[in-house]
Tab-separated table of N, CA, C and O in Angstrom:
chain	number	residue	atom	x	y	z
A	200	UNK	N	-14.041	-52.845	69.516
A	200	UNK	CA	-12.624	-52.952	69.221
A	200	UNK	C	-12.058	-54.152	69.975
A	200	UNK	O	-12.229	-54.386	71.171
A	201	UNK	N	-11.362	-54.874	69.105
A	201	UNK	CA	-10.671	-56.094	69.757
A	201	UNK	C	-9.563	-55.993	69.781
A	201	UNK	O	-8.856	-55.900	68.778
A	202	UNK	N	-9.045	-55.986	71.326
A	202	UNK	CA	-7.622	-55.902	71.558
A	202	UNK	C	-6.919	-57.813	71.488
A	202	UNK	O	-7.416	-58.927	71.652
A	203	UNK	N	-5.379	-57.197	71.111
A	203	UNK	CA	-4.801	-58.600	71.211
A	203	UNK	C	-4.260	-58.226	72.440
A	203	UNK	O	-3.499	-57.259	72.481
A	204	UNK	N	-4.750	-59.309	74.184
A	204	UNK	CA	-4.553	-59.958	75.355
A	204	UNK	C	-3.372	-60.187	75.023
A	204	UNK	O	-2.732	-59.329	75.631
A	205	UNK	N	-2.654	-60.814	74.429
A	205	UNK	CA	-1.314	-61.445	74.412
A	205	UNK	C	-0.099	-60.620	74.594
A	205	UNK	O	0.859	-60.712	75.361
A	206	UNK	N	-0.582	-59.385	73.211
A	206	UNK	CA	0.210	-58.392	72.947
A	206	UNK	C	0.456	-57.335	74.158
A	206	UNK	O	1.531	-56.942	74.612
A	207	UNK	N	-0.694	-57.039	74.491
A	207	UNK	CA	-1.371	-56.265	75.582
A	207	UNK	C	-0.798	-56.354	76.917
A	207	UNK	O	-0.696	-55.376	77.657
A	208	UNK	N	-0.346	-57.784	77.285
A	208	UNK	CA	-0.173	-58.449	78.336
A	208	UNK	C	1.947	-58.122	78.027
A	208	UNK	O	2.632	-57.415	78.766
A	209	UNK	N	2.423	-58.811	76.892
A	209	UNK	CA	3.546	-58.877	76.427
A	209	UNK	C	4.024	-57.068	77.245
A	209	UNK	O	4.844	-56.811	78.126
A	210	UNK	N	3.147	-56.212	76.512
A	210	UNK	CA	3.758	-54.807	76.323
A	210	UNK	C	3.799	-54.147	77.688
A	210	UNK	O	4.416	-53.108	77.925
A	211	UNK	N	3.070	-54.859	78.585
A	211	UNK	CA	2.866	-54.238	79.807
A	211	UNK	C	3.666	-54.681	80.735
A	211	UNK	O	4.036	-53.992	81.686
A	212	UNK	N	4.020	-55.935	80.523
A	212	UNK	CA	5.053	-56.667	81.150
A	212	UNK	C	6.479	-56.294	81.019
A	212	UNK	O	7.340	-56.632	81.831
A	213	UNK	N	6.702	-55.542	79.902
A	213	UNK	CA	8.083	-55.452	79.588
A	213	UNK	C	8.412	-53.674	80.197
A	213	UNK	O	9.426	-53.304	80.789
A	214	UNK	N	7.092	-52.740	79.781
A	214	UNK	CA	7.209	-51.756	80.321
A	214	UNK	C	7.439	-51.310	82.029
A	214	UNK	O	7.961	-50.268	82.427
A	215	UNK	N	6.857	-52.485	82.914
A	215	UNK	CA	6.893	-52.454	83.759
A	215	UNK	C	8.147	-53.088	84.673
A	215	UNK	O	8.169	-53.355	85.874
A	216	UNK	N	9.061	-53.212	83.765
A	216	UNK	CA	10.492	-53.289	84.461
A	216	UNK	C	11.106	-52.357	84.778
A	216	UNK	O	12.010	-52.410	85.611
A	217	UNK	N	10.672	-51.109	84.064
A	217	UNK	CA	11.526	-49.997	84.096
A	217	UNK	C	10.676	-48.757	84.016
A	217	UNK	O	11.243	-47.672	83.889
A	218	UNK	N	9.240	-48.833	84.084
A	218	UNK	CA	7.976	-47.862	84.573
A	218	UNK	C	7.292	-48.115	85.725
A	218	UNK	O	7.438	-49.138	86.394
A	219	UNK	N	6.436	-47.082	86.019
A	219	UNK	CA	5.707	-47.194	87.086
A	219	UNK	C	4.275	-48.034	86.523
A	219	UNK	O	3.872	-48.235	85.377
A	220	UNK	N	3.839	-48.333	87.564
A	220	UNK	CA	2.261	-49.333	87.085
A	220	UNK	C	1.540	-48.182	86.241
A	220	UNK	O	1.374	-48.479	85.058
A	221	UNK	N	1.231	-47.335	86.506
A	221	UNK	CA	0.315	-45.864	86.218
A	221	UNK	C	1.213	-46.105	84.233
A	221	UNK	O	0.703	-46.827	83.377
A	222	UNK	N	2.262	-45.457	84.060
A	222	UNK	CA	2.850	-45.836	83.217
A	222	UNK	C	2.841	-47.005	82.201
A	222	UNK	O	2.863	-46.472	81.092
A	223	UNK	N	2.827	-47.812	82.119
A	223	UNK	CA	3.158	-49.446	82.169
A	223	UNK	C	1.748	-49.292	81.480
A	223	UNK	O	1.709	-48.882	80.320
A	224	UNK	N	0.660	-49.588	82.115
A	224	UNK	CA	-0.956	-49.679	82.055
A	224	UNK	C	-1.153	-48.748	80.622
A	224	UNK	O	-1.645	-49.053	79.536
A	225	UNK	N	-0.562	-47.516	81.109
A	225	UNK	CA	-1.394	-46.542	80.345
A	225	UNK	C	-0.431	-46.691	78.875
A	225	UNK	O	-1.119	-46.476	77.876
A	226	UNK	N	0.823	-46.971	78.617
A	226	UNK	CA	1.330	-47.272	77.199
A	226	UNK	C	0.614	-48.656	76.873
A	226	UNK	O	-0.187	-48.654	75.938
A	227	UNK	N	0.865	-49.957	77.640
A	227	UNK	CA	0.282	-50.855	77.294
A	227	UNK	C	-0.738	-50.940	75.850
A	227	UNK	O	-0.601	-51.357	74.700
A	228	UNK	N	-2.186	-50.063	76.931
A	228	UNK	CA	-3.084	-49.811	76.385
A	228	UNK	C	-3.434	-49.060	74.960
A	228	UNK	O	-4.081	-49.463	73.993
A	229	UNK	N	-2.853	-47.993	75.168
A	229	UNK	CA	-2.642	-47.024	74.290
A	229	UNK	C	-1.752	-47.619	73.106
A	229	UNK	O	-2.134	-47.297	71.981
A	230	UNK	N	-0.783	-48.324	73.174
A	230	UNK	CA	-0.306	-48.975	71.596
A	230	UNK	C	-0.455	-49.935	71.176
A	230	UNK	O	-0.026	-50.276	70.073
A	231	UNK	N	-1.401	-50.955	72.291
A	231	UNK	CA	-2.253	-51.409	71.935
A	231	UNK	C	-3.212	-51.700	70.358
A	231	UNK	O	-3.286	-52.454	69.388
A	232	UNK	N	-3.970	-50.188	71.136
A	232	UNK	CA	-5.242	-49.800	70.280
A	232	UNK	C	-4.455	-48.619	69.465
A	232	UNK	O	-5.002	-47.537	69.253
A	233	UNK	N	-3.403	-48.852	69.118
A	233	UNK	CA	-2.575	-47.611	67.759
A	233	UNK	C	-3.466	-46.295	68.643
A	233	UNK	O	-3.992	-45.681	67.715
A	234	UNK	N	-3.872	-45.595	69.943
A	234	UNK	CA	-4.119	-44.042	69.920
A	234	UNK	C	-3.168	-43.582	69.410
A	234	UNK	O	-2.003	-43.853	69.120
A	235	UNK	N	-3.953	-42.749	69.344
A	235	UNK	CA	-2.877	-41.068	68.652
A	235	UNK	C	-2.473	-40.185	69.780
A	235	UNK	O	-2.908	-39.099	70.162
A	236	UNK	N	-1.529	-40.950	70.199
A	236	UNK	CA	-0.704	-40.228	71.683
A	236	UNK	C	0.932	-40.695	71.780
A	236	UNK	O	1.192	-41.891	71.911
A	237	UNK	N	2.083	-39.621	71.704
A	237	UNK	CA	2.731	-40.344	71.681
A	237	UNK	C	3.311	-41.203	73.287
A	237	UNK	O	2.610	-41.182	74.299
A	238	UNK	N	4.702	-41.916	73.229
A	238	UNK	CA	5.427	-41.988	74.329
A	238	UNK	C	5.763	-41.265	75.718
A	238	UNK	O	5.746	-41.505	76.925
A	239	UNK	N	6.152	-39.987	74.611
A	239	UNK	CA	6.620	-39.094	75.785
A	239	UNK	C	5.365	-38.294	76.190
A	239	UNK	O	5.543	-37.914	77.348
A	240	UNK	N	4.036	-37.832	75.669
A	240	UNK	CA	3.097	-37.735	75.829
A	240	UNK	C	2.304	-38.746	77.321
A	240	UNK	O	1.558	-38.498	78.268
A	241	UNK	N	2.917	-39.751	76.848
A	241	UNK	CA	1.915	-40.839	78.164
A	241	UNK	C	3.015	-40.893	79.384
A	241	UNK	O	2.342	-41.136	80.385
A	242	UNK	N	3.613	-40.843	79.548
A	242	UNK	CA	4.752	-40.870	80.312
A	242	UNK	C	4.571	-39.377	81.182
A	242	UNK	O	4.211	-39.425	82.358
A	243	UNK	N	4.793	-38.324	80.646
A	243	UNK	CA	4.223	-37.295	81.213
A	243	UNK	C	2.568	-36.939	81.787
A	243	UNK	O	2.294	-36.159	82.698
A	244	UNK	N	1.831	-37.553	81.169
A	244	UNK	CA	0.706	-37.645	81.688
A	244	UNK	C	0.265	-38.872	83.299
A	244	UNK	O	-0.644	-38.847	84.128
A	245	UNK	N	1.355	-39.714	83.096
A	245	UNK	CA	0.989	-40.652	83.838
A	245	UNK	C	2.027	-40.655	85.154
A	245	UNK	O	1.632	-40.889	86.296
A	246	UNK	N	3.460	-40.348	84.797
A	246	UNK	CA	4.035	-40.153	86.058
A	246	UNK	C	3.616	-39.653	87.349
A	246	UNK	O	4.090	-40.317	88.271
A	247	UNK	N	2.867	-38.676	87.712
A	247	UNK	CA	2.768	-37.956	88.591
A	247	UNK	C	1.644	-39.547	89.260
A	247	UNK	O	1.451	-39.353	90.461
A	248	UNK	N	1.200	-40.419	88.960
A	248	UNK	CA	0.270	-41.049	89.298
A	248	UNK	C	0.963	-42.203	90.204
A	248	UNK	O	0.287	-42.709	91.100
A	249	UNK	N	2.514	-42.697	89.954
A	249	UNK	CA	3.105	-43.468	90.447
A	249	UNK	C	2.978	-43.356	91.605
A	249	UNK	O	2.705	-42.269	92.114
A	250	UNK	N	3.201	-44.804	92.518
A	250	UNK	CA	3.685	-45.030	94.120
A	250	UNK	C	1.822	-44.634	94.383
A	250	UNK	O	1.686	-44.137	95.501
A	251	UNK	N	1.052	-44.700	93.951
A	251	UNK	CA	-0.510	-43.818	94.482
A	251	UNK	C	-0.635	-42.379	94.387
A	251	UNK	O	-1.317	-41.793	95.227
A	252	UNK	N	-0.130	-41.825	93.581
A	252	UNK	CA	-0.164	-40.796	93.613
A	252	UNK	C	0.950	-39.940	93.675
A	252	UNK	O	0.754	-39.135	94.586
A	253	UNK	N	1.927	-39.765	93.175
A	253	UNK	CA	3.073	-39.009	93.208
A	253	UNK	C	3.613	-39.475	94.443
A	253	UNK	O	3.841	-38.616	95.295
A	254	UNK	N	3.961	-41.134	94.812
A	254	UNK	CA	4.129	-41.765	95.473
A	254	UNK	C	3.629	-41.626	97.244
A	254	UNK	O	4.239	-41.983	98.252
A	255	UNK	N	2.739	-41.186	97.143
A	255	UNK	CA	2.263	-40.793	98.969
A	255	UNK	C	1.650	-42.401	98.974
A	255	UNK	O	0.869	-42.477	99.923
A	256	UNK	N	1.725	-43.579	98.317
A	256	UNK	CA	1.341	-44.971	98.417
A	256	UNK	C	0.136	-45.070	99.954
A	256	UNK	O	-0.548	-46.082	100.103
A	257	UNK	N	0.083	-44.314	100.594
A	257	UNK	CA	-1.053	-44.727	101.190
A	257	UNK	C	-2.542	-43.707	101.280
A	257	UNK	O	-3.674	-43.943	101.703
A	258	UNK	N	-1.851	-42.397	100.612
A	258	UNK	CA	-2.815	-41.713	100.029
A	258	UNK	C	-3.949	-41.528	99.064
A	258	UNK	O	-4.940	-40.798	99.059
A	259	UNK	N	-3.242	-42.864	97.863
A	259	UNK	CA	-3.482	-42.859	96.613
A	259	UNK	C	-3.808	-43.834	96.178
A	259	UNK	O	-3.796	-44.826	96.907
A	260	UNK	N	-4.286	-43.951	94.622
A	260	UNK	CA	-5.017	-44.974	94.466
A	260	UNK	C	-3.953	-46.109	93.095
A	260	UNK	O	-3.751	-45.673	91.961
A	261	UNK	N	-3.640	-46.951	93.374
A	261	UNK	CA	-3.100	-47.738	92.584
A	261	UNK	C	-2.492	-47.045	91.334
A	261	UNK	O	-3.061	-46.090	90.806
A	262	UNK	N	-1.626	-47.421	90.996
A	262	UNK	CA	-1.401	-46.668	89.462
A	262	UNK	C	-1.609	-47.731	88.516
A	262	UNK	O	-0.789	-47.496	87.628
A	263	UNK	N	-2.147	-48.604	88.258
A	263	UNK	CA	-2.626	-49.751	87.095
A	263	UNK	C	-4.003	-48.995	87.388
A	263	UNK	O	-4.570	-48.791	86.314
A	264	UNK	N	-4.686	-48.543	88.399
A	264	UNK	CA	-5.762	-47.991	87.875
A	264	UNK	C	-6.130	-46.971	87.514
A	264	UNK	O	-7.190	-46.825	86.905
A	265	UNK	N	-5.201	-45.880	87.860
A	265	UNK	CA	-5.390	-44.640	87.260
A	265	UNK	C	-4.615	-44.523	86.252
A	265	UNK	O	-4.669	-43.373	85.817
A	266	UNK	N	-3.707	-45.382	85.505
A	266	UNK	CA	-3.290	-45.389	84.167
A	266	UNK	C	-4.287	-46.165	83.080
A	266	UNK	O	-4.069	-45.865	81.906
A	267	UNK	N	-5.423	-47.189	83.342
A	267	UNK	CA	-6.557	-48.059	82.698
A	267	UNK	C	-7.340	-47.034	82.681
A	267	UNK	O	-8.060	-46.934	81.688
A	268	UNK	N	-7.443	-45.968	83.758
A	268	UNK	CA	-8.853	-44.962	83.534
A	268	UNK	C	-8.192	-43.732	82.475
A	268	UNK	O	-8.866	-43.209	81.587
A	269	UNK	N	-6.798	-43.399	82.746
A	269	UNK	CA	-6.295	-42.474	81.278
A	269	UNK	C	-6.656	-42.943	80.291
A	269	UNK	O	-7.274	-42.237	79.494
A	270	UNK	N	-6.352	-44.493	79.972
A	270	UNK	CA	-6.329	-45.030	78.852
A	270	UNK	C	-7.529	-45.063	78.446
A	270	UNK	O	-7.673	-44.954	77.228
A	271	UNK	N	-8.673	-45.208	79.231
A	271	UNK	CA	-10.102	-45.450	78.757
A	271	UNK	C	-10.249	-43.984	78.041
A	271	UNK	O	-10.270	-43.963	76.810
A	272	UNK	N	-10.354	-42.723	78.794
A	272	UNK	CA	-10.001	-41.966	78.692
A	272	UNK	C	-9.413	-41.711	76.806
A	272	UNK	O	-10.090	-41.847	75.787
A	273	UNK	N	-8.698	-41.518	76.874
A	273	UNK	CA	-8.401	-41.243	75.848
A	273	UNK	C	-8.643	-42.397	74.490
A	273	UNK	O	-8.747	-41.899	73.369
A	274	UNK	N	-8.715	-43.703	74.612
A	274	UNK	CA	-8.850	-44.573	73.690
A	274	UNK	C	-10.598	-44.228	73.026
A	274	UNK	O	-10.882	-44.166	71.830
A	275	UNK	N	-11.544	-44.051	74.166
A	275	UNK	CA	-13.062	-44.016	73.891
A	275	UNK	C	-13.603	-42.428	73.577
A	275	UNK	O	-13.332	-41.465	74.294
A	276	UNK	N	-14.050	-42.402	72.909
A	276	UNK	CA	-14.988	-40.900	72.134
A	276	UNK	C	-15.809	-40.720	72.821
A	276	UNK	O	-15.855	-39.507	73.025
A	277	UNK	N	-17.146	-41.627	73.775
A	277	UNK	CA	-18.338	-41.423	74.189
A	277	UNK	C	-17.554	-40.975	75.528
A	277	UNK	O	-16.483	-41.393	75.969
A	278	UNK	N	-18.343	-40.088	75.984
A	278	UNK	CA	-18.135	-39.046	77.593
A	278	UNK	C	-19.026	-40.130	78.373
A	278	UNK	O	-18.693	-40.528	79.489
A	279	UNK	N	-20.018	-40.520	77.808
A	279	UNK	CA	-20.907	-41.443	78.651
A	279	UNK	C	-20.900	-42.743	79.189
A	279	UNK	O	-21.319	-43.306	80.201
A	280	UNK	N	-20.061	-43.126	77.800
A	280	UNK	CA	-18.768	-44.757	77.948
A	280	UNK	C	-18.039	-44.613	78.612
A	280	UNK	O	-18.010	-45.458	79.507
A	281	UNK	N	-16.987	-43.521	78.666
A	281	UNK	CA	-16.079	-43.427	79.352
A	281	UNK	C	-16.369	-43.552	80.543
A	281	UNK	O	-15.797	-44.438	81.177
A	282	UNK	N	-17.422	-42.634	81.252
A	282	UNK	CA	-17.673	-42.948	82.600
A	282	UNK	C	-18.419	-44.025	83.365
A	282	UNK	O	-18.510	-44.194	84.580
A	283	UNK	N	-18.796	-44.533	82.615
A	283	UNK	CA	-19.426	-46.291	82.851
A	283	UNK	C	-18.117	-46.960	82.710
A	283	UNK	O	-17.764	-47.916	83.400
A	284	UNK	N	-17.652	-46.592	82.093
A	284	UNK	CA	-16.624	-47.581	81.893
A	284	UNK	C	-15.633	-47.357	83.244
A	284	UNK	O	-15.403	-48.098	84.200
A	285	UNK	N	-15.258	-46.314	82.979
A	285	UNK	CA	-14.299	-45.870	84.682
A	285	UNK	C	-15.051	-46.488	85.721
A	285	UNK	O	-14.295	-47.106	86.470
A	286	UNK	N	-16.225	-46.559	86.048
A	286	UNK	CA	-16.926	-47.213	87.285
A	286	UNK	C	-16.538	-48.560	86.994
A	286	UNK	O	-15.650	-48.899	87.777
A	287	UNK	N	-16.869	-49.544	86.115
A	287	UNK	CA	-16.535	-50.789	86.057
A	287	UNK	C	-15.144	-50.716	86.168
A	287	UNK	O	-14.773	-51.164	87.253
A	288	UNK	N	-14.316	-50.356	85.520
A	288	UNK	CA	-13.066	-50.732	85.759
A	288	UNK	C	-12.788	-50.339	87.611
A	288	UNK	O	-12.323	-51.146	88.416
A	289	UNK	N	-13.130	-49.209	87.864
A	289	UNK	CA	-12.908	-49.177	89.310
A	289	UNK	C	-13.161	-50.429	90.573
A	289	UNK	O	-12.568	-50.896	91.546
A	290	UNK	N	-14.525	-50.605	89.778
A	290	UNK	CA	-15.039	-51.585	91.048
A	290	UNK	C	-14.490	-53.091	90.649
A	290	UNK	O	-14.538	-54.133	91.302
A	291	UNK	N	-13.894	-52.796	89.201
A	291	UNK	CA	-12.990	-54.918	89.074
A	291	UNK	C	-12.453	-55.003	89.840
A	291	UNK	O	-12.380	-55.963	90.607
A	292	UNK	N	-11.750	-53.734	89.874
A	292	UNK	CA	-10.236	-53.940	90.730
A	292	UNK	C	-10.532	-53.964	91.986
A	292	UNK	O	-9.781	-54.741	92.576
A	293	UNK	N	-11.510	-53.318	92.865
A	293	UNK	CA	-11.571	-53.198	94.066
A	293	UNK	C	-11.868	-54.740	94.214
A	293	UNK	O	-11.088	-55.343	94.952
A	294	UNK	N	-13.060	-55.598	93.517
A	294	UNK	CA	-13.293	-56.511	93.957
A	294	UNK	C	-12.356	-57.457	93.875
A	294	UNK	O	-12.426	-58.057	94.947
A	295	UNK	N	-11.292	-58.064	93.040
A	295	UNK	CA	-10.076	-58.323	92.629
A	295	UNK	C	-9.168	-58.387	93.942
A	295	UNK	O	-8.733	-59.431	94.428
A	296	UNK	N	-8.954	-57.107	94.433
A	296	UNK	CA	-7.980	-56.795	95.108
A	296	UNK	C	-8.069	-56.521	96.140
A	296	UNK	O	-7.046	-56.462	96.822
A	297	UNK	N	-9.344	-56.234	96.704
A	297	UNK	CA	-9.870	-55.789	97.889
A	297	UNK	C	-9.952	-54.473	98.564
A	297	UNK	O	-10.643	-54.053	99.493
A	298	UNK	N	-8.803	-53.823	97.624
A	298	UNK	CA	-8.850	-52.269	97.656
A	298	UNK	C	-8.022	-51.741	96.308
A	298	UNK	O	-7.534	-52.471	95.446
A	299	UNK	N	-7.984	-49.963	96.358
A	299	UNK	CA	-7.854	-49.418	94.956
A	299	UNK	C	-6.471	-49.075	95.842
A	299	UNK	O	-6.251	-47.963	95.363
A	300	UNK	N	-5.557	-49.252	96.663
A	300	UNK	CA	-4.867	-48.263	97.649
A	300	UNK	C	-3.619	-49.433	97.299
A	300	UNK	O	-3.510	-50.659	97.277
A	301	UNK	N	-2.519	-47.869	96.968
A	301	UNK	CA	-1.279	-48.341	96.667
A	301	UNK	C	-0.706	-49.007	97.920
A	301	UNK	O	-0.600	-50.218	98.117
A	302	UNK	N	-0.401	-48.129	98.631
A	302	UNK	CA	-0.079	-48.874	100.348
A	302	UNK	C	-0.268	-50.388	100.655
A	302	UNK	O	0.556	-51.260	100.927
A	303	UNK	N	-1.450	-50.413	100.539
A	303	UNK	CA	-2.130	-51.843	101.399
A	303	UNK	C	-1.510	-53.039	99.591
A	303	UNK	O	-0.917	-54.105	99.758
A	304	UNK	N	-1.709	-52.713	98.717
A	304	UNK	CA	-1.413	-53.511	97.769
A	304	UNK	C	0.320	-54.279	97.368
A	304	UNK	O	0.611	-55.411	96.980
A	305	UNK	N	1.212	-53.024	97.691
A	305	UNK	CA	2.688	-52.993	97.808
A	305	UNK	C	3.103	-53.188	98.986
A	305	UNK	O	4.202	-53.743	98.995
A	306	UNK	N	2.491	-52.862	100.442
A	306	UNK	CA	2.794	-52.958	101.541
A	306	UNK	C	4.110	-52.108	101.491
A	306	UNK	O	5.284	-52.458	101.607
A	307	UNK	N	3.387	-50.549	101.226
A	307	UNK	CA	4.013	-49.147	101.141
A	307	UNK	C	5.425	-49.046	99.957
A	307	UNK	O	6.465	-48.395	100.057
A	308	UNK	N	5.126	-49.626	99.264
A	308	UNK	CA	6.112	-49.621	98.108
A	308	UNK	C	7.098	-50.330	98.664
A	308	UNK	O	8.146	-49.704	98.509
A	309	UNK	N	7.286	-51.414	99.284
A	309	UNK	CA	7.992	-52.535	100.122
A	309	UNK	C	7.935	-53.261	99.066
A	309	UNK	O	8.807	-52.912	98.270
A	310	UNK	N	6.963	-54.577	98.496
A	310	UNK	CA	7.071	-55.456	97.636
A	310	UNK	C	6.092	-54.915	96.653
A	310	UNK	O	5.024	-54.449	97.051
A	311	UNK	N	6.338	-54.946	95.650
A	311	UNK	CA	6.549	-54.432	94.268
A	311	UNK	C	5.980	-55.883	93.363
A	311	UNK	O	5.824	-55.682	92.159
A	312	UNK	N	5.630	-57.483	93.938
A	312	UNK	CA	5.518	-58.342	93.291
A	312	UNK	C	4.523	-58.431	92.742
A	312	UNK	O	4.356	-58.770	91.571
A	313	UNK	N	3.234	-57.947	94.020
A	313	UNK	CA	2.003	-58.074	92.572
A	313	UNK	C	1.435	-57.029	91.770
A	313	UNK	O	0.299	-57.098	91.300
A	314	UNK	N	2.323	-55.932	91.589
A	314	UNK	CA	2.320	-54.842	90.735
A	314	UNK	C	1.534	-55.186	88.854
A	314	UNK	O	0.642	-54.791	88.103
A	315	UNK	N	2.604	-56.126	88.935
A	315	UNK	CA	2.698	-56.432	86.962
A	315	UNK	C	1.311	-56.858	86.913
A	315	UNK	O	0.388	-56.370	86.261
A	316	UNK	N	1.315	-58.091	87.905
A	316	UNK	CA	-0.309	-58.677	87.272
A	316	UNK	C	-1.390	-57.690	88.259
A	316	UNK	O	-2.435	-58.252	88.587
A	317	UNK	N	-1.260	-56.796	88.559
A	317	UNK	CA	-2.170	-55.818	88.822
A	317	UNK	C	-2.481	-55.148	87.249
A	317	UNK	O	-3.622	-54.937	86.837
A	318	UNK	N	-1.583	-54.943	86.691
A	318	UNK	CA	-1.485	-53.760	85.688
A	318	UNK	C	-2.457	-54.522	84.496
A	318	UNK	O	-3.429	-54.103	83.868
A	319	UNK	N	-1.673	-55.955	84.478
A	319	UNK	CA	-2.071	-57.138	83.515
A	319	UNK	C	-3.858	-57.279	83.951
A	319	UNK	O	-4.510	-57.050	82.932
A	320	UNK	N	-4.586	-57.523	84.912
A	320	UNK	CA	-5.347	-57.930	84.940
A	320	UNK	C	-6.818	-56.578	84.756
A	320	UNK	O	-8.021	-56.746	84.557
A	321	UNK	N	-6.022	-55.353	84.932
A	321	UNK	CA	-6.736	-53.645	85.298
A	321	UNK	C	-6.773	-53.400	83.389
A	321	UNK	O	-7.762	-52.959	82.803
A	322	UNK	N	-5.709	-53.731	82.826
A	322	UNK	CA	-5.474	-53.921	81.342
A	322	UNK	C	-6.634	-54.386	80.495
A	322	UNK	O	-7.212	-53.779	79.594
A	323	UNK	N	-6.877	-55.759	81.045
A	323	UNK	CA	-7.419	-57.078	80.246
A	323	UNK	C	-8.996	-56.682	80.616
A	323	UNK	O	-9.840	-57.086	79.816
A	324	UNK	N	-9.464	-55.902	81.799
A	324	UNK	CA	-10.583	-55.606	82.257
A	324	UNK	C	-11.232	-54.175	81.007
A	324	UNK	O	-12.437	-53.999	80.826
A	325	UNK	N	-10.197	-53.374	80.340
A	325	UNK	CA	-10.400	-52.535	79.617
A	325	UNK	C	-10.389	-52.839	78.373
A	325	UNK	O	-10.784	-52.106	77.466
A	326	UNK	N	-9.858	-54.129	78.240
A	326	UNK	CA	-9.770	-54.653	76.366
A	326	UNK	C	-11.119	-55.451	76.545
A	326	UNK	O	-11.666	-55.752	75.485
A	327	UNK	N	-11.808	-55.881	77.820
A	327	UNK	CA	-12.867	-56.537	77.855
A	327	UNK	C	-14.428	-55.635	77.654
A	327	UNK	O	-15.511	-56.013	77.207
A	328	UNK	N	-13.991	-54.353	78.178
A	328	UNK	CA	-15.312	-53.497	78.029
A	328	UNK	C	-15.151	-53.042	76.320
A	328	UNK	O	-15.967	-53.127	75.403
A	329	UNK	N	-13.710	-52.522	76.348
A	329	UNK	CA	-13.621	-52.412	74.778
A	329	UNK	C	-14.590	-53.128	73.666
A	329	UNK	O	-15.100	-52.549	72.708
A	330	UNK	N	-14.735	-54.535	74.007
A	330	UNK	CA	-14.565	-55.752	73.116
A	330	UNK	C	-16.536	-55.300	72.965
A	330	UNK	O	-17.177	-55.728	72.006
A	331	UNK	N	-17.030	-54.647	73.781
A	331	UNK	CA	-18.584	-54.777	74.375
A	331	UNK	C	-19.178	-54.445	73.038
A	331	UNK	O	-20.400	-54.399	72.900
């Protein structure tokens, strides 16, 4: 499946003015690739993921990545893809970023700047395994 990057990038960017990364990531993706999930469906599934985790930001793990692993999640049929796939996407980001941890990334939900292209780049890593 070939995602359009542009679109992908567009939708995540705009969601993330007024969503959480976890959020943001996981619609991105998802209307993206047309799933069969709605809005309020992903939104409820993904909130509790914000700030790292229902915001404990130093407890938890990014929400661009636990909204890319919903999305894998639900976009892919294979149980076996999916979880290859969750490992790669896990370890982009770690290597990327140097860690999966909301805290150290926001500097405790303090700056909020490299949020988007967190989401953007955790995104583009899942339209890339997609594409496989």
């Amino acid at each position: 499946m070939k995602l359009d990057k542009q679109i992908l990038e567009e939708k995540i960017r705009e969601y993330r003015t007024f969503k959480s990364c976890s959020e943001s990531t996981l619609m991105g993706l998802c209307e993206t690739t047309e799933a069969d999930i709605t809005q309020k469906e992903m939104v409820k599934l993904a909130c509790g993921f914000a700030g790292g985790m229902g915001g404990t930001f130093d407890e938890g793990t990014c929400g661009a990545v636990t909204g890319a692993l919903m999305a894998n999640g639900i976009i892919n049929d294979d149980p076996a893809e999916i979880k290859a796939n969750a490992k790669e996407i896990f370890n982009a980001f770690k290597e990327e970023y140097g860690t999966v941890r909301c805290d150290i990334i926001s500097k405790n939900g303090e700056d909020k700047s490299p949020c988007v292209d967190c989401c953007v780049f955790i995104a583009n890593k899942v339209a890339d395994l997609l594409d496989k």
